[in-house]
mmCIF file of C-alpha atoms and ligand atoms in Angstrom:
data_model
loop_
_atom_site.group_PDB
_atom_site.id
_atom_site.type_symbol
_atom_site.label_atom_id
_atom_site.label_comp_id
_atom_site.label_asym_id
_atom_site.label_seq_id
_atom_site.Cartn_x
_atom_site.Cartn_y
_atom_site.Cartn_z
ATOM 1 C CA UNK A 3 20.638 31.264 -10.584
ATOM 2 C CA UNK A 4 21.224 34.271 -12.800
ATOM 3 C CA UNK A 5 18.256 35.784 -14.564
ATOM 4 C CA UNK A 6 18.356 37.849 -17.758
ATOM 5 C CA UNK A 7 15.459 39.643 -19.466
ATOM 6 C CA UNK A 8 15.533 40.271 -23.224
ATOM 7 C CA UNK A 9 12.708 42.388 -24.582
ATOM 8 C CA UNK A 10 12.821 40.777 -28.018
ATOM 9 C CA UNK A 11 14.208 37.592 -29.577
ATOM 10 C CA UNK A 12 16.511 39.771 -31.704
ATOM 11 C CA UNK A 13 18.231 41.147 -28.583
ATOM 12 C CA UNK A 14 19.230 37.731 -27.201
ATOM 13 C CA UNK A 15 22.929 36.828 -27.458
ATOM 14 C CA UNK A 16 23.809 34.650 -30.438
ATOM 15 C CA UNK A 17 27.059 33.185 -29.094
ATOM 16 C CA UNK A 18 25.629 31.220 -26.159
ATOM 17 C CA UNK A 19 22.465 29.516 -24.883
ATOM 18 C CA UNK A 20 20.994 29.642 -21.374
ATOM 19 C CA UNK A 21 20.244 26.577 -19.253
ATOM 20 C CA UNK A 22 16.584 27.532 -19.498
ATOM 21 C CA UNK A 23 14.800 29.906 -21.894
ATOM 22 C CA UNK A 24 11.345 31.201 -20.985
ATOM 23 C CA UNK A 25 9.552 32.569 -24.057
ATOM 24 C CA UNK A 26 6.785 35.082 -23.419
ATOM 25 C CA UNK A 27 4.137 36.230 -25.885
ATOM 26 C CA UNK A 28 1.234 37.259 -23.690
ATOM 27 C CA UNK A 29 -0.700 38.655 -26.705
ATOM 28 C CA UNK A 30 -1.202 35.928 -27.693
ATOM 29 C CA UNK A 31 0.930 32.956 -28.763
ATOM 30 C CA UNK A 32 2.174 31.631 -25.416
ATOM 31 C CA UNK A 33 -1.234 32.262 -23.840
ATOM 32 C CA UNK A 34 -2.726 30.179 -26.668
ATOM 33 C CA UNK A 35 -0.126 27.409 -26.258
ATOM 34 C CA UNK A 36 -0.796 27.109 -22.508
ATOM 35 C CA UNK A 37 -4.555 27.196 -23.101
ATOM 36 C CA UNK A 38 -4.471 24.542 -25.844
ATOM 37 C CA UNK A 39 -2.363 22.140 -23.776
ATOM 38 C CA UNK A 40 -4.526 22.727 -20.691
ATOM 39 C CA UNK A 41 -7.571 21.877 -22.822
ATOM 40 C CA UNK A 42 -6.070 18.532 -23.857
ATOM 41 C CA UNK A 43 -4.083 19.160 -27.046
ATOM 42 C CA UNK A 44 -1.449 16.426 -27.498
ATOM 43 C CA UNK A 45 1.350 18.900 -28.333
ATOM 44 C CA UNK A 46 2.008 22.240 -29.947
ATOM 45 C CA UNK A 47 4.532 22.299 -32.773
ATOM 46 C CA UNK A 48 5.738 25.829 -33.521
ATOM 47 C CA UNK A 49 6.945 27.186 -36.861
ATOM 48 C CA UNK A 50 8.246 30.588 -37.837
ATOM 49 C CA UNK A 51 7.448 29.964 -41.522
ATOM 50 C CA UNK A 52 3.978 29.047 -42.775
ATOM 51 C CA UNK A 53 5.219 26.850 -45.629
ATOM 52 C CA UNK A 54 7.114 24.702 -43.087
ATOM 53 C CA UNK A 55 3.917 24.409 -41.046
ATOM 54 C CA UNK A 56 1.915 23.207 -44.050
ATOM 55 C CA UNK A 57 4.625 20.726 -45.087
ATOM 56 C CA UNK A 58 5.063 19.214 -41.602
ATOM 57 C CA UNK A 59 1.344 19.036 -40.835
ATOM 58 C CA UNK A 60 0.679 17.260 -44.140
ATOM 59 C CA UNK A 61 2.625 14.267 -42.791
ATOM 60 C CA UNK A 62 0.419 14.063 -39.665
ATOM 61 C CA UNK A 63 -2.910 12.120 -39.691
ATOM 62 C CA UNK A 64 -5.617 14.630 -40.648
ATOM 63 C CA UNK A 65 -8.059 13.758 -37.818
ATOM 64 C CA UNK A 66 -5.284 14.316 -35.271
ATOM 65 C CA UNK A 67 -4.040 17.720 -36.420
ATOM 66 C CA UNK A 68 -5.073 21.342 -36.309
ATOM 67 C CA UNK A 69 -3.360 24.033 -38.352
ATOM 68 C CA UNK A 70 -3.246 27.405 -36.660
ATOM 69 C CA UNK A 71 -1.811 30.468 -38.335
ATOM 70 C CA UNK A 72 -1.780 34.178 -37.537
ATOM 71 C CA UNK A 73 -0.298 37.101 -39.428
ATOM 72 C CA UNK A 74 -0.916 40.700 -38.414
ATOM 73 C CA UNK A 75 -3.368 39.457 -35.788
ATOM 74 C CA UNK A 76 -5.657 37.764 -38.314
ATOM 75 C CA UNK A 77 -6.209 34.075 -39.097
ATOM 76 C CA UNK A 78 -4.207 32.766 -42.044
ATOM 77 C CA UNK A 79 -6.214 31.394 -44.941
ATOM 78 C CA UNK A 80 -6.062 27.605 -45.147
ATOM 79 C CA UNK A 81 -5.669 27.176 -41.391
ATOM 80 C CA UNK A 82 -8.302 25.711 -39.072
ATOM 81 C CA UNK A 83 -7.749 28.312 -36.381
ATOM 82 C CA UNK A 84 -6.173 31.696 -35.773
ATOM 83 C CA UNK A 85 -4.400 32.673 -32.569
ATOM 84 C CA UNK A 86 -7.264 33.544 -30.238
ATOM 85 C CA UNK A 87 -6.869 31.462 -27.057
ATOM 86 C CA UNK A 88 -10.644 31.601 -26.679
ATOM 87 C CA UNK A 89 -11.018 29.258 -29.663
ATOM 88 C CA UNK A 90 -8.912 26.517 -28.070
ATOM 89 C CA UNK A 91 -11.626 24.690 -26.178
ATOM 90 C CA UNK A 92 -11.556 21.031 -25.152
ATOM 91 C CA UNK A 93 -14.004 19.927 -27.828
ATOM 92 C CA UNK A 94 -11.791 21.522 -30.501
ATOM 93 C CA UNK A 95 -8.299 20.448 -29.380
ATOM 94 C CA UNK A 96 -8.583 17.229 -27.340
ATOM 95 C CA UNK A 97 -5.943 14.716 -28.454
ATOM 96 C CA UNK A 98 -4.837 16.832 -31.402
ATOM 97 C CA UNK A 99 -1.454 18.196 -32.367
ATOM 98 C CA UNK A 100 -1.507 21.899 -33.003
ATOM 99 C CA UNK A 101 0.746 23.122 -35.831
ATOM 100 C CA UNK A 102 1.150 26.801 -35.007
ATOM 101 C CA UNK A 103 2.790 29.755 -36.725
ATOM 102 C CA UNK A 104 2.419 33.330 -35.473
ATOM 103 C CA UNK A 105 4.072 36.624 -36.338
ATOM 104 C CA UNK A 106 6.453 36.814 -33.369
ATOM 105 C CA UNK A 107 5.826 34.196 -30.672
ATOM 106 C CA UNK A 108 6.712 31.093 -32.655
ATOM 107 C CA UNK A 109 9.761 32.916 -34.072
ATOM 108 C CA UNK A 110 10.896 33.612 -30.499
ATOM 109 C CA UNK A 111 10.454 29.927 -29.607
ATOM 110 C CA UNK A 112 12.540 28.959 -32.604
ATOM 111 C CA UNK A 113 15.269 31.444 -31.687
ATOM 112 C CA UNK A 114 15.986 29.674 -28.361
ATOM 113 C CA UNK A 115 15.096 26.105 -29.411
ATOM 114 C CA UNK A 116 18.687 24.947 -28.791
ATOM 115 C CA UNK A 117 18.465 25.627 -25.035
ATOM 116 C CA UNK A 118 18.228 22.470 -22.868
ATOM 117 C CA UNK A 119 14.899 23.671 -21.431
ATOM 118 C CA UNK A 120 12.441 25.927 -23.273
ATOM 119 C CA UNK A 121 9.223 27.031 -21.570
ATOM 120 C CA UNK A 122 6.238 28.912 -23.000
ATOM 121 C CA UNK A 123 5.037 31.386 -20.361
ATOM 122 C CA UNK A 124 2.283 33.984 -20.083
ATOM 123 C CA UNK A 125 0.356 35.712 -17.321
ATOM 124 C CA UNK A 126 -2.100 32.802 -17.087
ATOM 125 C CA UNK A 127 0.648 30.285 -16.200
ATOM 126 C CA UNK A 128 3.047 32.663 -14.456
ATOM 127 C CA UNK A 129 2.966 30.757 -11.173
ATOM 128 C CA UNK A 130 3.665 27.387 -12.822
ATOM 129 C CA UNK A 131 6.702 28.985 -14.495
ATOM 130 C CA UNK A 132 8.004 30.464 -11.237
ATOM 131 C CA UNK A 133 7.535 27.115 -9.462
ATOM 132 C CA UNK A 134 9.446 25.268 -12.192
ATOM 133 C CA UNK A 135 12.377 27.690 -11.942
ATOM 134 C CA UNK A 136 12.410 27.484 -8.160
ATOM 135 C CA UNK A 137 12.365 23.674 -8.243
ATOM 136 C CA UNK A 138 14.928 23.134 -11.001
ATOM 137 C CA UNK A 139 17.267 26.060 -10.254
ATOM 138 C CA UNK A 140 18.800 26.384 -13.753
ATOM 139 C CA UNK A 141 22.075 28.323 -13.483
ATOM 140 C CA UNK A 142 21.288 30.802 -16.285
ATOM 141 C CA UNK A 143 17.731 31.729 -17.260
ATOM 142 C CA UNK A 144 16.628 33.999 -20.099
ATOM 143 C CA UNK A 145 13.162 35.523 -20.084
ATOM 144 C CA UNK A 146 12.583 36.391 -23.733
ATOM 145 C CA UNK A 147 9.765 38.700 -24.814
ATOM 146 C CA UNK A 148 8.459 38.106 -28.331
ATOM 147 C CA UNK A 149 7.806 41.783 -29.033
ATOM 148 C CA UNK A 150 6.405 42.828 -32.392
ATOM 149 C CA UNK A 151 8.623 42.523 -35.473
ATOM 150 C CA UNK A 152 11.794 43.378 -33.588
ATOM 151 C CA UNK A 153 10.242 46.046 -31.345
ATOM 152 C CA UNK A 154 9.534 46.019 -27.619
ATOM 153 C CA UNK A 155 6.116 44.951 -26.264
ATOM 154 C CA UNK A 156 4.869 46.273 -22.919
ATOM 155 C CA UNK A 157 2.813 43.159 -22.132
ATOM 156 C CA UNK A 158 5.718 40.725 -22.585
ATOM 157 C CA UNK A 159 8.129 42.747 -20.460
ATOM 158 C CA UNK A 160 5.472 43.188 -17.740
ATOM 159 C CA UNK A 161 5.040 39.404 -17.692
ATOM 160 C CA UNK A 162 8.828 38.957 -17.476
ATOM 161 C CA UNK A 163 8.680 41.216 -14.417
ATOM 162 C CA UNK A 164 5.828 39.163 -12.961
ATOM 163 C CA UNK A 165 7.999 36.038 -13.225
ATOM 164 C CA UNK A 166 11.223 37.712 -12.058
ATOM 165 C CA UNK A 167 9.785 39.543 -9.026
ATOM 166 C CA UNK A 168 9.019 36.520 -6.797
ATOM 167 C CA UNK A 169 12.331 34.866 -7.741
ATOM 168 C CA UNK A 170 14.364 37.890 -6.709
ATOM 169 C CA UNK A 171 12.314 38.456 -3.554
ATOM 170 C CA UNK A 172 12.846 34.805 -2.536
ATOM 171 C CA UNK A 173 16.583 35.310 -3.061
ATOM 172 C CA UNK A 174 16.700 32.259 -5.338
ATOM 173 C CA UNK A 175 17.893 34.360 -8.302
ATOM 174 C CA UNK A 176 20.021 37.391 -8.968
ATOM 175 C CA UNK A 177 19.523 39.884 -11.788
ATOM 176 C CA UNK A 178 21.942 39.348 -14.674
ATOM 177 C CA UNK A 179 21.067 42.554 -16.533
ATOM 178 C CA UNK A 180 19.351 45.891 -15.906
ATOM 179 C CA UNK A 181 16.339 44.788 -17.944
ATOM 180 C CA UNK A 182 15.328 42.505 -15.051
ATOM 181 C CA UNK A 183 14.916 45.469 -12.706
ATOM 182 C CA UNK A 184 13.121 47.498 -15.394
ATOM 183 C CA UNK A 185 10.713 44.612 -16.058
ATOM 184 C CA UNK A 186 9.942 44.226 -12.339
ATOM 185 C CA UNK A 187 9.294 47.975 -12.032
ATOM 186 C CA UNK A 188 6.920 47.868 -15.001
ATOM 187 C CA UNK A 189 5.025 44.945 -13.519
ATOM 188 C CA UNK A 190 4.821 46.503 -10.059
ATOM 189 C CA UNK A 191 3.426 49.709 -11.565
ATOM 190 C CA UNK A 192 0.670 47.898 -13.488
ATOM 191 C CA UNK A 193 0.010 44.621 -11.690
ATOM 192 C CA UNK A 194 -3.520 45.505 -10.606
ATOM 193 C CA UNK A 195 -4.375 46.986 -14.006
ATOM 194 C CA UNK A 196 -3.012 44.682 -16.668
ATOM 195 C CA UNK A 197 -6.064 45.076 -18.916
ATOM 196 C CA UNK A 198 -5.509 48.847 -18.882
ATOM 197 C CA UNK A 199 -1.809 48.311 -19.688
ATOM 198 C CA UNK A 200 -2.743 46.093 -22.642
ATOM 199 C CA UNK A 201 -5.111 48.800 -23.898
ATOM 200 C CA UNK A 202 -2.107 51.202 -23.963
ATOM 201 C CA UNK A 203 0.157 48.657 -25.673
ATOM 202 C CA UNK A 204 0.580 48.955 -29.439
ATOM 203 C CA UNK A 205 -0.262 45.302 -30.011
ATOM 204 C CA UNK A 206 -3.193 45.541 -27.618
ATOM 205 C CA UNK A 207 -4.498 48.405 -29.749
ATOM 206 C CA UNK A 208 -3.972 46.332 -32.909
ATOM 207 C CA UNK A 209 -6.070 43.526 -31.385
ATOM 208 C CA UNK A 210 -8.753 45.987 -30.276
ATOM 209 C CA UNK A 211 -9.015 47.181 -33.884
ATOM 210 C CA UNK A 212 -9.624 43.510 -34.784
ATOM 211 C CA UNK A 213 -12.439 43.301 -32.164
ATOM 212 C CA UNK A 214 -10.419 41.071 -29.841
ATOM 213 C CA UNK A 215 -11.187 42.865 -26.565
ATOM 214 C CA UNK A 216 -12.197 39.578 -24.882
ATOM 215 C CA UNK A 217 -8.757 38.179 -25.725
ATOM 216 C CA UNK A 218 -7.082 41.026 -23.836
ATOM 217 C CA UNK A 219 -9.244 40.289 -20.782
ATOM 218 C CA UNK A 220 -8.407 36.581 -20.974
ATOM 219 C CA UNK A 221 -4.667 37.107 -21.492
ATOM 220 C CA UNK A 222 -4.478 39.503 -18.508
ATOM 221 C CA UNK A 223 -5.635 36.854 -16.028
ATOM 222 C CA UNK A 224 -2.821 35.828 -13.694
ATOM 223 C CA UNK A 225 -2.039 32.290 -12.442
ATOM 224 C CA UNK A 226 -5.298 30.797 -13.705
ATOM 225 C CA UNK A 227 -3.756 27.729 -15.416
ATOM 226 C CA UNK A 228 -1.433 25.347 -13.586
ATOM 227 C CA UNK A 229 0.251 24.130 -16.764
ATOM 228 C CA UNK A 230 3.797 24.355 -18.019
ATOM 229 C CA UNK A 231 4.372 23.934 -21.758
ATOM 230 C CA UNK A 232 7.950 22.687 -22.118
ATOM 231 C CA UNK A 233 9.865 21.772 -25.243
ATOM 232 C CA UNK A 234 10.238 17.997 -25.622
ATOM 233 C CA UNK A 235 12.023 18.076 -28.970
ATOM 234 C CA UNK A 236 13.003 21.110 -31.060
ATOM 235 C CA UNK A 237 9.838 23.104 -31.754
ATOM 236 C CA UNK A 238 7.469 20.701 -29.979
ATOM 237 C CA UNK A 239 5.978 21.701 -26.607
ATOM 238 C CA UNK A 240 4.010 19.421 -24.325
ATOM 239 C CA UNK A 241 2.886 19.629 -20.740
ATOM 240 C CA UNK A 242 5.545 19.139 -18.104
ATOM 241 C CA UNK A 243 4.394 16.057 -16.208
ATOM 242 C CA UNK A 244 5.970 17.353 -13.003
ATOM 243 C CA UNK A 245 3.456 20.189 -12.979
ATOM 244 C CA UNK A 246 0.577 17.837 -13.654
ATOM 245 C CA UNK A 247 1.605 15.404 -10.896
HETATM 246 O O1 3SL B 7 2.977 37.912 -32.615
HETATM 247 C C1 3SL B 7 2.526 36.813 -32.355
HETATM 248 O O2 3SL B 7 3.180 35.815 -32.346
HETATM 249 C C2 3SL B 7 1.052 36.709 -32.077
HETATM 250 O O3 3SL B 7 0.863 36.248 -30.802
HETATM 251 C C3 3SL B 7 0.339 37.945 -32.452
HETATM 252 S S1 3SL B 7 -1.394 37.903 -32.254
HETATM 253 O O4 3SL B 7 -1.725 38.279 -30.905
HETATM 254 O O5 3SL B 7 -1.918 36.612 -32.577
HETATM 255 O O6 3SL B 7 -1.934 38.907 -33.158
#
C-alpha cells in the first residue's frame, strides 16, 4: 500500500483517484459524522452547497430528516442543527438522515467522492480507520485534510499523522509523499497534548471565539468511537458493517 497525505482538498491531484480516500476534518465535520452515525443516524448525506442540501432534503420525509448547516463556525439559519458533535445525541438523531453542509469538510468529501472507497475519519475513530486500511490493504490511499478555505489546518494534518504512524510502523504501508513524514512528525510532537495543539490552531481559535471549548475537548479524544463512516453512494456515508460486526 502507498500512502499519500494532502493537507487540503485543493492540493489533491485532479487527474487520478486513489483506491481509498480518507477525509479528515477533526474540527469538526468528520468528528460530527462519526458521532451522528455512532448515535444511530441512518446516514449522513454531505453537500458543499447549501441550496443543494435544501433541495435534496425537501424530497425526504420530514420526520426522518435533519438539516445541519455550518458557515464560519456558526449554525446556518433554517437548519435544525449546526456542526457541534455534542448536539448529535441518540434522542436527536436516531433513525434520521442527516443532510449536512459545512465550510470545508463536506467540500473535501465531495472532492474525492469518485474514489471506490471514501472514509470520514477523525481522532475519535482513528483506530477504526487504521484497522480498515490494514484489513483491506487498498493499493493507493489518500489522507485528505479539509483545511480552512484552501489553507492548511494543524488538527487535520496531525490526525493524518495519527493514522499514518501505525501503518508505517507495521510495515503495511510506505510513504508516497513527504507530507506523510511531516504529518507523522507533527502528531508525534503533540500526541499527548492535542487540546493544546487545537488551542494554537487558527480554526481552534475561531471556535474558541464562538464559545466552543467543549467541542475542542471532545474532538481531541482518540479512539473513543469504534465506527467507520464509509460512502455507500456518492455523498452518502453510513456505518461500515464490518466494523460493527
Ligand atoms: O470547515 C468545516 O467543514 C467545519 O467542520 C467547520 S466548523 O468546525 O464547523 O466550524
